[in-house]
Amino acid sequence: MTTAYLNGDFQPLAEVRISPLDRGFLFGDGVYEVIPSYDGRPVAMQYHLERLRHSLECIHLSSAYSEQSLRSILAALIDQNGGGDLGIYLHISRGAEEKRQHAFSQLTTPTTFAYTFPINKPSDGSAETAQCCRVVTARDQRWGRCHIKSTALLGNVLHMMEAVHEGAQEALLFNDRDELTEATTCNVFVVRSGKVLTPPLDHEKLPGVTRRQCLEFLQAHTDWIVEVRPVTRDEVLSADEVWLTSSTKELAPVITIDGKIVADGKPGPRWSAAQQLFHERRFDSP
Ligand SMILES: Cc1ncc(COP(=O)(O)O)c(C=O)c1O
């Protein structure tokens, strides 16, 4: 049975109760993180807590917990769920108020909730362990604050369902200038003519921890040309390789886009080398 954490108490996940007036429930007024942990060891905890702090600042919410207490709570949660390979979901919403109204009070006590779920060990870079993805493309119709890791994910959910209806696992999203933003749960990298490209961070993309780690590892441990710059739809559609990055997937090769095969339809050599590097280095990140 999964043990969860809610506002100071560890309890069975199935018994966790929150108020229907919680603003997280009513408005999606909250932020979250998903942190992978392998053999009881969390990956890039510092980076995740930095991003959480940034998301909280963006929505003017002060957490009741210091970074150190969050670390201790999450360490205890991993322990109580038997260590192993887990995703840790950490969610801080603005909490419950007596009346449903858009404007929020600064006095509301935030709701802090966390639980774990089993995850698979990521690939070691070999073709047999690659989590290949089929994707569709779509005009990005989400909101203008995608840099906040908000629990309000309906835009992402609807885009993901467009992919699912086409038998795909993800949707690559493009802005009004036909530039790549990201996918519904991942950032995106493209390999073209020997260069690795990824779009720059702004309000249209979540600053992915895996994206950050991937850029750091490639810059420190390869002599590849890596460019952070806008990537056009044409560049994506004619790429040699496309990778999705996220904390639970690490790097996942895209094998079809809108039903058309990417290169030879197999995980590419750059993906293999980059995922192998990630596999060796994931715990280097603070
Ligand atoms: C919209 C979106 N972009 C990118 C990512 C990848 O972020 P990370 O690498 O921190 O998991 C996620 C992860 O959930 C996401 O939801």
PDB file of C-alpha atoms and ligand atoms in Angstrom, residues 32-36 48 51 142 146 148-149 153 156 170 173 182-188 204-213 245-250, ligand 1:
ATOM      1  CA  TYR A  32       4.006  20.569  -8.381  1.00  0.00           C
ATOM      2  CA  GLU A  33       7.158  18.567  -9.064  1.00  0.00           C
ATOM      3  CA  VAL A  34       7.829  14.988 -10.151  1.00  0.00           C
ATOM      4  CA  ILE A  35      11.202  13.734  -8.938  1.00  0.00           C
ATOM      5  CA  PRO A  36      12.568  10.325  -9.960  1.00  0.00           C
ATOM      6  CA  HIS A  48      13.663  20.235  -8.636  1.00  0.00           C
ATOM      7  CA  ARG A  51      12.186  25.042  -9.852  1.00  0.00           C
ATOM      8  CA  ARG A 142      -2.004  26.214 -23.896  1.00  0.00           C
ATOM      9  CA  CYS A 146       4.040  27.512 -19.402  1.00  0.00           C
ATOM     10  CA  ILE A 148       5.285  27.677 -14.234  1.00  0.00           C
ATOM     11  CA  LYS A 149       4.915  24.033 -13.271  1.00  0.00           C
ATOM     12  CA  LEU A 153      -2.850  21.139 -16.927  1.00  0.00           C
ATOM     13  CA  ASN A 156      -1.666  19.740 -21.832  1.00  0.00           C
ATOM     14  CA  GLU A 170       2.987  12.530 -27.259  1.00  0.00           C
ATOM     15  CA  LEU A 173       3.633  21.639 -30.016  1.00  0.00           C
ATOM     16  CA  GLU A 182       7.766  21.495 -26.219  1.00  0.00           C
ATOM     17  CA  ALA A 183       5.611  18.376 -25.858  1.00  0.00           C
ATOM     18  CA  THR A 184       2.740  17.952 -23.372  1.00  0.00           C
ATOM     19  CA  THR A 185       4.918  16.288 -20.703  1.00  0.00           C
ATOM     20  CA  CYS A 186       8.447  16.670 -22.114  1.00  0.00           C
ATOM     21  CA  ASN A 187      10.971  19.072 -23.601  1.00  0.00           C
ATOM     22  CA  VAL A 188      12.307  18.345 -27.071  1.00  0.00           C
ATOM     23  CA  GLU A 204       6.099  28.940 -23.767  1.00  0.00           C
ATOM     24  CA  LYS A 205       8.099  26.120 -22.158  1.00  0.00           C
ATOM     25  CA  LEU A 206       8.633  24.450 -18.833  1.00  0.00           C
ATOM     26  CA  PRO A 207      12.299  24.686 -17.764  1.00  0.00           C
ATOM     27  CA  GLY A 208      12.757  20.924 -17.650  1.00  0.00           C
ATOM     28  CA  VAL A 209      15.238  19.510 -15.161  1.00  0.00           C
ATOM     29  CA  THR A 210      16.133  16.746 -17.632  1.00  0.00           C
ATOM     30  CA  ARG A 211      16.674  19.347 -20.391  1.00  0.00           C
ATOM     31  CA  ARG A 212      19.013  21.204 -18.018  1.00  0.00           C
ATOM     32  CA  GLN A 213      20.910  18.035 -17.075  1.00  0.00           C
ATOM     33  CA  THR A 245      13.198  14.607 -22.331  1.00  0.00           C
ATOM     34  CA  SER A 246      11.489  14.287 -18.957  1.00  0.00           C
ATOM     35  CA  SER A 247      12.391  13.158 -15.464  1.00  0.00           C
ATOM     36  CA  THR A 248      10.763   9.741 -15.727  1.00  0.00           C
ATOM     37  CA  LYS A 249      11.709   9.101 -19.391  1.00  0.00           C
ATOM     38  CA  GLU A 250      15.158  10.777 -19.380  1.00  0.00           C
TER      39      GLU A 250
HETATM   40  C1  LIG B   1       5.036  20.462 -20.109  1.00  0.00           C
HETATM   41  C2  LIG B   1       6.283  19.791 -19.664  1.00  0.00           C
HETATM   42  N1  LIG B   1       7.436  20.084 -20.279  1.00  0.00           N
HETATM   43  C3  LIG B   1       8.596  19.489 -19.926  1.00  0.00           C
HETATM   44  C4  LIG B   1       8.636  18.553 -18.905  1.00  0.00           C
HETATM   45  C5  LIG B   1       9.950  17.902 -18.539  1.00  0.00           C
HETATM   46  O1  LIG B   1      10.389  18.387 -17.295  1.00  0.00           O
HETATM   47  P1  LIG B   1      11.372  17.530 -16.381  1.00  0.00           P
HETATM   48  O2  LIG B   1      12.551  17.195 -17.211  1.00  0.00           O
HETATM   49  O3  LIG B   1      11.692  18.448 -15.260  1.00  0.00           O
HETATM   50  O4  LIG B   1      10.613  16.329 -15.933  1.00  0.00           O
HETATM   51  C6  LIG B   1       7.463  18.229 -18.221  1.00  0.00           C
HETATM   52  C7  LIG B   1       7.499  17.260 -17.131  1.00  0.00           C
HETATM   53  O5  LIG B   1       6.528  16.962 -16.509  1.00  0.00           O
HETATM   54  C8  LIG B   1       6.247  18.875 -18.603  1.00  0.00           C
HETATM   55  O6  LIG B   1       5.106  18.590 -17.977  1.00  0.00           O
END
